[in-house]
Coordinates of C-alpha atoms in Angstrom, one line a residue:
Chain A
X1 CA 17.2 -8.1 2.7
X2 CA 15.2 -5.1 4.1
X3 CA 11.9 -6.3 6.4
X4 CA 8.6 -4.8 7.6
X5 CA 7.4 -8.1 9.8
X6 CA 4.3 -7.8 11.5
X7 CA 3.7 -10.1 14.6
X8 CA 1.3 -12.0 13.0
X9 CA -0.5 -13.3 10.1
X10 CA -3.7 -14.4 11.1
X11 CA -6.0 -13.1 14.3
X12 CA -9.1 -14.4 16.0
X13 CA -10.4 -11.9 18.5
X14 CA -13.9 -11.2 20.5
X15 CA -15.8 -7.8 20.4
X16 CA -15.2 -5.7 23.2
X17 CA -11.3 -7.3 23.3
X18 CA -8.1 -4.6 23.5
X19 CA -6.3 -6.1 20.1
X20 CA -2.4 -4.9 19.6
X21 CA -1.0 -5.5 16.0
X22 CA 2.9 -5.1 15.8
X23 CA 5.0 -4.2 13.4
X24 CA 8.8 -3.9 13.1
X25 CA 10.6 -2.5 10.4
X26 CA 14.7 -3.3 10.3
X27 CA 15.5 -0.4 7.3
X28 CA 15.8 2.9 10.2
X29 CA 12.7 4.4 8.0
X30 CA 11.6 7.5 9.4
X31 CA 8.0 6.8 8.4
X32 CA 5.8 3.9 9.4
X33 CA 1.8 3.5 8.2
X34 CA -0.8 1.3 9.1
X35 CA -3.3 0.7 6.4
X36 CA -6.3 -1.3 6.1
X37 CA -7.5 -3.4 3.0
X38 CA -10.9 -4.1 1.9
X39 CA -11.9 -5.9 -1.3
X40 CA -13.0 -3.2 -3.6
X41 CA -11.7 -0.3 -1.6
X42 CA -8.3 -0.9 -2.0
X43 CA -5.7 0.5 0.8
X44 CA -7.0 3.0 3.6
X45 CA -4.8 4.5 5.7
X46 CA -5.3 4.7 9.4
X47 CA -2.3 6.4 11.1
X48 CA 1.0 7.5 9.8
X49 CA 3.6 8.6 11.9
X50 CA 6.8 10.4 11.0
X51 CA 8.5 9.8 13.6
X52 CA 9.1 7.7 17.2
X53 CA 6.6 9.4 19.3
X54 CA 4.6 11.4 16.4
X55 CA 1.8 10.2 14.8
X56 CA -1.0 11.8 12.5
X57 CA -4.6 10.9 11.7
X58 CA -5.2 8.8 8.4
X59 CA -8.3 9.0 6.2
X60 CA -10.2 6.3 8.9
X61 CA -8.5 6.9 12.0
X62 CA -12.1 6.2 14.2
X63 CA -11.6 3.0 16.6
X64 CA -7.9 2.8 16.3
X65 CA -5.3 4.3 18.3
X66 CA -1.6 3.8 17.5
X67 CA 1.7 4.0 19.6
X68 CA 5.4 4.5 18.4
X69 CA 8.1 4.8 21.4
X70 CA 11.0 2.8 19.0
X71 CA 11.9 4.3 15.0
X72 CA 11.9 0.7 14.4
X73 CA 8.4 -0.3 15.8
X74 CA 5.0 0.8 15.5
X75 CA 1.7 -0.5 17.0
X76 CA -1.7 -0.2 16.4
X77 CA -4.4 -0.7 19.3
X78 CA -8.0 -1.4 18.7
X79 CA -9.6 0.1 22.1
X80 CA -12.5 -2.1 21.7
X81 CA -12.9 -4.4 18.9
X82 CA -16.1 -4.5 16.8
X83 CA -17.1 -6.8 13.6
X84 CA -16.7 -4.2 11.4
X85 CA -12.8 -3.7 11.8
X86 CA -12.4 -7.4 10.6
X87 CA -10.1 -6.5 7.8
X88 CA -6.7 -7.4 6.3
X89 CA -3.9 -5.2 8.3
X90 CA -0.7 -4.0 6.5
X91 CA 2.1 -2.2 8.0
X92 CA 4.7 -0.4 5.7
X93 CA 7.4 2.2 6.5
X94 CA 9.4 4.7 3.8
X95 CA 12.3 6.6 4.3
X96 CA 11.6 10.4 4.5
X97 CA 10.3 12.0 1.2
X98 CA 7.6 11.8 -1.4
X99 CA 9.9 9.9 -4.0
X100 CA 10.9 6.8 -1.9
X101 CA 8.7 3.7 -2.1
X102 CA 7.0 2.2 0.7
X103 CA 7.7 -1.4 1.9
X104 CA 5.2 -3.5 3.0
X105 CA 4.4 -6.4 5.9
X106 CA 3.1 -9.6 5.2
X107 CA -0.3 -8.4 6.3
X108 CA -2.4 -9.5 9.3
X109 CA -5.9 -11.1 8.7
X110 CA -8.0 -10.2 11.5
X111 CA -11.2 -11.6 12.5
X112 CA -13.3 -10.3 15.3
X113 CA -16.4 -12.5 16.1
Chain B
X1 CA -7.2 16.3 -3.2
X2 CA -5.9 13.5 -5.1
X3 CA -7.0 10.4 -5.7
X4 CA -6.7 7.3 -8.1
X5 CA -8.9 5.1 -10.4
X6 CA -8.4 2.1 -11.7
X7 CA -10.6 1.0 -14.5
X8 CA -11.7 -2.7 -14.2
X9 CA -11.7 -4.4 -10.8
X10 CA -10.8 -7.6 -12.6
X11 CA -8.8 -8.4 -15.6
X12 CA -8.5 -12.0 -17.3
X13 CA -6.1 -12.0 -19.8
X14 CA -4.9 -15.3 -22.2
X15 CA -0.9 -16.5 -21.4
X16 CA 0.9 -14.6 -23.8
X17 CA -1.1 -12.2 -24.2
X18 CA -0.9 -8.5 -23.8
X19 CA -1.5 -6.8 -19.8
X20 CA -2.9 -3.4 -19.8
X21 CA -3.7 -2.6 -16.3
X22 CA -5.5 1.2 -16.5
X23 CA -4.6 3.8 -13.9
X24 CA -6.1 7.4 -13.8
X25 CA -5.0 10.1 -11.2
X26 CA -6.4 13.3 -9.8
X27 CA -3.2 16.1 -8.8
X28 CA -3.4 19.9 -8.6
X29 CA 0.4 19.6 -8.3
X30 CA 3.2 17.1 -10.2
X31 CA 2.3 13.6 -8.6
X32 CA 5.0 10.8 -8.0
X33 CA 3.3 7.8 -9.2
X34 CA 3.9 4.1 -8.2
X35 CA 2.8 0.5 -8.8
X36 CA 2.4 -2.0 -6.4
X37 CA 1.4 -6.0 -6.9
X38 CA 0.2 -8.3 -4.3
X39 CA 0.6 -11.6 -4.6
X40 CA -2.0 -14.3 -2.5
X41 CA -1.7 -13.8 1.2
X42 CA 1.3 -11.4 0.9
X43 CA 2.2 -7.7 1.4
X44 CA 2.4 -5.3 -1.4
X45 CA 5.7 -5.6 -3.4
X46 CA 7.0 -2.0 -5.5
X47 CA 7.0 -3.2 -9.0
X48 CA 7.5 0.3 -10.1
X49 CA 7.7 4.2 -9.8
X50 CA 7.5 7.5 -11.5
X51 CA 9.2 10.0 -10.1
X52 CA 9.7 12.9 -13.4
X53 CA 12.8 11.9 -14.8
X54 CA 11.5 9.7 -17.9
X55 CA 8.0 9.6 -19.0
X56 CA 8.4 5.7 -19.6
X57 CA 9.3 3.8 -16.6
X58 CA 10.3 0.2 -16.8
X59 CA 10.1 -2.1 -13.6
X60 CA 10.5 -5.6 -12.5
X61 CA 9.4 -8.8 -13.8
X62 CA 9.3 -7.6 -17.5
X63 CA 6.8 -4.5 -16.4
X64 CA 6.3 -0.9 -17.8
X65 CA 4.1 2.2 -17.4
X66 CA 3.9 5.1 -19.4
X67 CA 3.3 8.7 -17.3
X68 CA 0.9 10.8 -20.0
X69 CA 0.1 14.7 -18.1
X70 CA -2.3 15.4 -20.9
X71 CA -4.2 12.2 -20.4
X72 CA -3.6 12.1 -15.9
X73 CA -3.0 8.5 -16.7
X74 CA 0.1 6.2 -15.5
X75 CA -1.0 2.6 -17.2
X76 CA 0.8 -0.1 -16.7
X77 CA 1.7 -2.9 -19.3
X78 CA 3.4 -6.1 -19.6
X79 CA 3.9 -7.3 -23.6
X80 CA 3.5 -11.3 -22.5
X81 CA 2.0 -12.2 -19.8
X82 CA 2.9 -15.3 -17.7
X83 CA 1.0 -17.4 -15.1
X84 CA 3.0 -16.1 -12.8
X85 CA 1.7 -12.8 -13.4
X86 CA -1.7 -13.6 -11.4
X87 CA -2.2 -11.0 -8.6
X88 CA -3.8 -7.6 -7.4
X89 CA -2.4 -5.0 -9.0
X90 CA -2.4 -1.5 -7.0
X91 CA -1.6 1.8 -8.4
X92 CA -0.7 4.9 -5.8
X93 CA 0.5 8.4 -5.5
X94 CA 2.3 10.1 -3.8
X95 CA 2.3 13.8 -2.6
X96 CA 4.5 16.2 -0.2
X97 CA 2.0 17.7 2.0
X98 CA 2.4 17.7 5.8
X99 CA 3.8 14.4 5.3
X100 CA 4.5 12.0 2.8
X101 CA 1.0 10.8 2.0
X102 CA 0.8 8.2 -0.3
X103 CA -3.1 7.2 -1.9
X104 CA -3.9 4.3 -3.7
X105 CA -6.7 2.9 -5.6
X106 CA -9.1 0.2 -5.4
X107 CA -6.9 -2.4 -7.3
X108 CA -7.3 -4.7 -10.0
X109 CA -7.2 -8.5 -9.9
X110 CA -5.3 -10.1 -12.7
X111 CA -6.1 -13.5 -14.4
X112 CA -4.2 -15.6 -16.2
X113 CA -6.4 -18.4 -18.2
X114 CA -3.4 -20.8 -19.1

């Protein structure tokens, strides 16, 4: 069974704190996403990267940084963590080309307080 | 650019009844067109895709959406629905720019009234 597992489900952090989300990804996808979900605004997209090492700029890409040194892993770093990134987290990866669905985490609930 | 609506942010609909879940997309160029559901607390599962070959595309779990060019809509419909069927329904396309990009609407929450 192919798997996208992010480290984990639910997240309680401080403002100000460094926060690291994982995510793994066991299908040797060339692509890997990190999205962000918010009732009524359905799925953002923060970073993308195509592959280990390369990363581009999604739509809301401010307060985030992301890191890829594995094909098989891909993090995403909030520098400094601030109320308004409490959010649902979802990692997905995709093989290489516009016709192949993506395959999605289990999400991570994070709460910054 | 592209982007998707989905009209209705909630749908209830009676078991055994009919699902029509709307979808409208924006695409200067031939789009690939997917459906997603989520079901509580979980990741988004691929319940279907369009990718040009047929116009009607069936999927899992007794799903299907019809691709209409004239109309930019990709709908998606179920012709009984179950309890089971309660979840967010997402609707996304896809596009070969710099990278695969892939854009999805706001959602719509499916009831099931038993």
């Amino acid at each position: 069974d192919v798997k996208v597992t992010q480290s984990s489900r639910y997240l309680v952090k401080r403002t100000g704190e460094k926060v690291f989300l994982e995510c793994v990804q066991d299908m040797d996808h060339e692509n890997m996403f990190w999205y962000r979900q918010d009732p009524g605004l359905g799925l953002r997209l923060i970073y993308f990267s195509y592959d280990v090492k390369m990363k581009e700029k999604g739509d809301i890409p401010e307060g985030y940084s992301v890191s890829r040194e594995k094909k098989e892993r891909f993090s995403l770093i909030l520098e400094s963590a601030s109320t308004n990134q409490t959010s649902m987290y979802l990692c997905a990866s995709s093989k290489l080309g516009e016709r192949t669905e993506a395959f999605f985490g289990q999400g991570t609930r994070l709460t910054v307080v | 650019a592209q982007s998707v609506t989905q009209l209705g942010s909630h749908v209830s609909v009676s078991e055994g009844a009919l699902v029509l879940l709307r979808c409208n997309y924006s695409s200067s160029v031939p789009p690939y067109l997917f459906w997603y559901v989520q079901y509580p607390n979980q990741g988004l599962q691929l319940l279907l895709k369009y990718t040009s070959a047929a116009t009607l595309v069936k999927g899992i779990n007794g799903f299907e959406a019809e691709f209409k060019k004239s109309e930019t809509s990709f709908h998606l419909t179920k012709p009984s629905a179950h309890m089971s069927d309660a979840a967010e329904y997402f609707c996304a396309v896809s596009q070969k720019t710099s990278y695969d990009k892939v854009i999805f609407g706001p959602g719509t929450s499916l009831s099931v009234i038993p």
